[in-house]
GROMACS .gro file of C-alpha atoms in nm:
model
  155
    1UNK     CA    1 -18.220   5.054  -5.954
    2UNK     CA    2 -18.108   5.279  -6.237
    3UNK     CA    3 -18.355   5.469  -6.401
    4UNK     CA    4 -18.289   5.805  -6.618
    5UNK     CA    5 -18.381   6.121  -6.437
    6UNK     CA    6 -18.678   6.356  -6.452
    7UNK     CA    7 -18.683   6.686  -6.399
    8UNK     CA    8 -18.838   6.612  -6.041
    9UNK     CA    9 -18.507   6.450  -5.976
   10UNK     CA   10 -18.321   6.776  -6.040
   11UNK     CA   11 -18.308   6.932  -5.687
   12UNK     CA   12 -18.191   6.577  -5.556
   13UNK     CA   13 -17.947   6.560  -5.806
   14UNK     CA   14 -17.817   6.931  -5.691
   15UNK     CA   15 -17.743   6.808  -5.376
   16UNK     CA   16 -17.471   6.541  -5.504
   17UNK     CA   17 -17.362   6.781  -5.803
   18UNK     CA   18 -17.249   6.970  -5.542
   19UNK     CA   19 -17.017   6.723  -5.352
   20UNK     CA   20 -16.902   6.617  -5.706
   21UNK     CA   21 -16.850   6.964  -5.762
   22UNK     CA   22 -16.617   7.055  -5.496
   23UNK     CA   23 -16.475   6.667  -5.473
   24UNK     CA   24 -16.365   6.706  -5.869
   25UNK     CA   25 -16.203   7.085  -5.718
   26UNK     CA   26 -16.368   7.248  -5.988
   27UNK     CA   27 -16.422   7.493  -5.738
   28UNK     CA   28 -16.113   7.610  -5.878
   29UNK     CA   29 -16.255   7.745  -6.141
   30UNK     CA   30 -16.625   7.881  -6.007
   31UNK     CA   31 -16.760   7.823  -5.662
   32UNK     CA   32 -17.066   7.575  -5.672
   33UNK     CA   33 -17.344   7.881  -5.596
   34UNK     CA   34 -17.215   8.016  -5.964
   35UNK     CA   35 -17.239   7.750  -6.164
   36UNK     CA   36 -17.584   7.617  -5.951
   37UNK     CA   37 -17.788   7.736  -6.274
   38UNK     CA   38 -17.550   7.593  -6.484
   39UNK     CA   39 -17.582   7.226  -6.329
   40UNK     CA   40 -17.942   7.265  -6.319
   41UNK     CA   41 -17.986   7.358  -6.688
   42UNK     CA   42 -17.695   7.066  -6.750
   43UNK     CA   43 -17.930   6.806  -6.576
   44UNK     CA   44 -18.241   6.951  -6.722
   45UNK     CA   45 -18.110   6.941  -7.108
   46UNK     CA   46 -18.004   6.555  -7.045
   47UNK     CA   47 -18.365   6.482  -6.971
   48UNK     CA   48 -18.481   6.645  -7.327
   49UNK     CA   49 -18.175   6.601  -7.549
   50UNK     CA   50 -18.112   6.273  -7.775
   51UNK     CA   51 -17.761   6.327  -7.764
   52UNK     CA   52 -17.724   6.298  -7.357
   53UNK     CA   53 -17.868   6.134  -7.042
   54UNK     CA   54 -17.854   6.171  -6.682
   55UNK     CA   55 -17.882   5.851  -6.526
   56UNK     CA   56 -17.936   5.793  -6.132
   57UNK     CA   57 -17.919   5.528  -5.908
   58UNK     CA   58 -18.133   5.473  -5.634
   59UNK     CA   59 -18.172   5.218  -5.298
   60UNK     CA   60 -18.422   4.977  -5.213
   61UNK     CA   61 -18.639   5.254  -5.080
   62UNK     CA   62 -18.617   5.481  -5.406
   63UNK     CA   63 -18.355   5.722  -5.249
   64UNK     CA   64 -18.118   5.852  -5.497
   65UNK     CA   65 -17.783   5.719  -5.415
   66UNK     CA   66 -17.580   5.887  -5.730
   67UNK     CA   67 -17.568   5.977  -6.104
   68UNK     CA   68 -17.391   5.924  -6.380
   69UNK     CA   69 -17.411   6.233  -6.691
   70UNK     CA   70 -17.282   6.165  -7.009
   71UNK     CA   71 -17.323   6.297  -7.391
   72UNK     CA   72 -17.265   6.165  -7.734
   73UNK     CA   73 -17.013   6.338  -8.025
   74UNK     CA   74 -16.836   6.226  -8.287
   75UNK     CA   75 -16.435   6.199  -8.264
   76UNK     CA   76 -16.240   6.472  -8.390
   77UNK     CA   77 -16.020   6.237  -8.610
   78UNK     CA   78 -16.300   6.117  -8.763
   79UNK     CA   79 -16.671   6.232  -8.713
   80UNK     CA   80 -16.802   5.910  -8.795
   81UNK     CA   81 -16.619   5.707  -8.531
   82UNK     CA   82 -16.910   5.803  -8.261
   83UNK     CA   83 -16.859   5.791  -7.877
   84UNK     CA   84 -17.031   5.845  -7.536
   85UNK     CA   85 -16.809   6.089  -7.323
   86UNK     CA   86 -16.890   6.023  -6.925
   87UNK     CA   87 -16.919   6.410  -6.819
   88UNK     CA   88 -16.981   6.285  -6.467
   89UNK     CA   89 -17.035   6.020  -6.225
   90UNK     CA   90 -17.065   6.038  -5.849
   91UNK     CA   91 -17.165   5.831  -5.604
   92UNK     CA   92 -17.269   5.932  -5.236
   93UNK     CA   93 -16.949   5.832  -4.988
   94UNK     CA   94 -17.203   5.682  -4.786
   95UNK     CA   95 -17.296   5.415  -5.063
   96UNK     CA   96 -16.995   5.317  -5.194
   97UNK     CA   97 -16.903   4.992  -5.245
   98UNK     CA   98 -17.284   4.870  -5.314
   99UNK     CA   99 -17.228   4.884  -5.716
  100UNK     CA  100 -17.404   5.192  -5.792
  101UNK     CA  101 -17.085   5.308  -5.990
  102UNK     CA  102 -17.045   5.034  -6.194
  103UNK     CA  103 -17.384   4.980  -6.220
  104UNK     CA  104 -17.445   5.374  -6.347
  105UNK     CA  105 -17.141   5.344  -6.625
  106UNK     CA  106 -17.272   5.013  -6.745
  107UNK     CA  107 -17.679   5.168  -6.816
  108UNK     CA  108 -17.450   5.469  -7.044
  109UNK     CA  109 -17.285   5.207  -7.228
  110UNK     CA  110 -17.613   5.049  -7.291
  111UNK     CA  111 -17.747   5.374  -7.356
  112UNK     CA  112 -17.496   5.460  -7.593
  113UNK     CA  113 -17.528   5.124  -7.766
  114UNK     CA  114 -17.856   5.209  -7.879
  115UNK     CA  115 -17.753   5.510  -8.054
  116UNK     CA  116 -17.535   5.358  -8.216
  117UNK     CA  117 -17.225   5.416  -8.021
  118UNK     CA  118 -16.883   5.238  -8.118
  119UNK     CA  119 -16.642   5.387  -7.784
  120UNK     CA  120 -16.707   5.506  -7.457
  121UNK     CA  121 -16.439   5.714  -7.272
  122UNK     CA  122 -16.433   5.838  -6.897
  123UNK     CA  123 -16.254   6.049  -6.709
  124UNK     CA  124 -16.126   5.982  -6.297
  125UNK     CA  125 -16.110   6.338  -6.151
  126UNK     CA  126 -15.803   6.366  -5.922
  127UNK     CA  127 -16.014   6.472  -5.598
  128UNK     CA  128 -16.266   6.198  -5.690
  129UNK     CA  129 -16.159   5.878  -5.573
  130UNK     CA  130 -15.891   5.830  -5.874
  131UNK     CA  131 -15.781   5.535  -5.777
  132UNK     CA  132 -16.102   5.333  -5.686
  133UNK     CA  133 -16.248   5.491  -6.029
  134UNK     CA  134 -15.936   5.370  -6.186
  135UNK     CA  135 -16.015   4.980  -6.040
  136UNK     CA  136 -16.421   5.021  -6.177
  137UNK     CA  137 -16.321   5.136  -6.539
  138UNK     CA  138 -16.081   4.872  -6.594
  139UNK     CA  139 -16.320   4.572  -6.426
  140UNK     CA  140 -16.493   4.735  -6.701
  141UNK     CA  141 -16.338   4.668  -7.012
  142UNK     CA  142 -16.141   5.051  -7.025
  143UNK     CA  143 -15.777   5.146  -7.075
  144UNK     CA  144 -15.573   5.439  -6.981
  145UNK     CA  145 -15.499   5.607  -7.341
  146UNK     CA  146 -15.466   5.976  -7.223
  147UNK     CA  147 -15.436   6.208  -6.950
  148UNK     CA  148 -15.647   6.512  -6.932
  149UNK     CA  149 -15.482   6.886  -6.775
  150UNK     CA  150 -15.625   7.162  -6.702
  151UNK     CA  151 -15.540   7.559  -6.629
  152UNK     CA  152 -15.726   7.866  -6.545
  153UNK     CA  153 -15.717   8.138  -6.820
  154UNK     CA  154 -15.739   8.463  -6.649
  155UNK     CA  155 -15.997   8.667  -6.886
   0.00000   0.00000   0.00000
């Protein structure tokens, strides 16, 4: 079942913003135990804001099985072309396979679509699963139109 999370899922949700944390190597950046508040407040806004959700998924026995975070802008081409960005999905290793990923970036899209969305974009994090990511979002309906890099700046 996907349902959009409370803040009573938060602490749950912790737990497998973690793995996603270190499995997308942003550890690179800031170990997980700095940017814990962060993630918390991230997950918290999506639960008040109109402009994002946090989605989860959960089993038969209402144990969450993983989550799907994504927000709404405008493009930078042209503000009025308006999209849903996927910030994050993740699904536990040990319930892969069951349809909780597709099933989490299909409820955005129909989230989005009632705000009015026109394109969705997501992202495939190199130490998350590329390829099988890469198989979902083009089931889908999606198509690779741009890579994404990333570097450190030293401050």
């Amino acid at each position: 079942m996907i349902r959009e999370a409370t803040p009573e899922d938060t602490p749950r949700l912790l737990v497998l913003a973690k793995a996603f944390h270190y499995a997308a190597r942003l550890k690179r950046f800031a170990a997980f135990e700095e940017s814990v508040e962060s993630w918390a407040a991230w997950i918290d806004s999506c639960t008040e804001r109109l402009d994002a959700v946090c989605l989860l998924s959960e089993d038969d026995e209402g144990r969450v099985q993983g989550f799907a975070t994504a927000v709404l802008t405008g493009a930078f081409w042209n503000p009025a072309v308006r999209f849903v960005q996927e910030t994050a999905l993740w699904v536990d290793p040990e319930a892969r396979g069951k349809g909780h990923g597709s099933q989490l970036l299909s409820a955005v899209e129909e989230w989005a679509r009632k705000q009015g969305v026109q394109l969705a974009a997501a992202g495939a994090s190199q130490g998350c699963q590329p390829k099988a990511m890469r198989r979902m979002l083009e089931r889908s309906g999606y198509a690779l139109e741009e890579r994404m890099y990333l570097k450190h700046l030293e401050t």
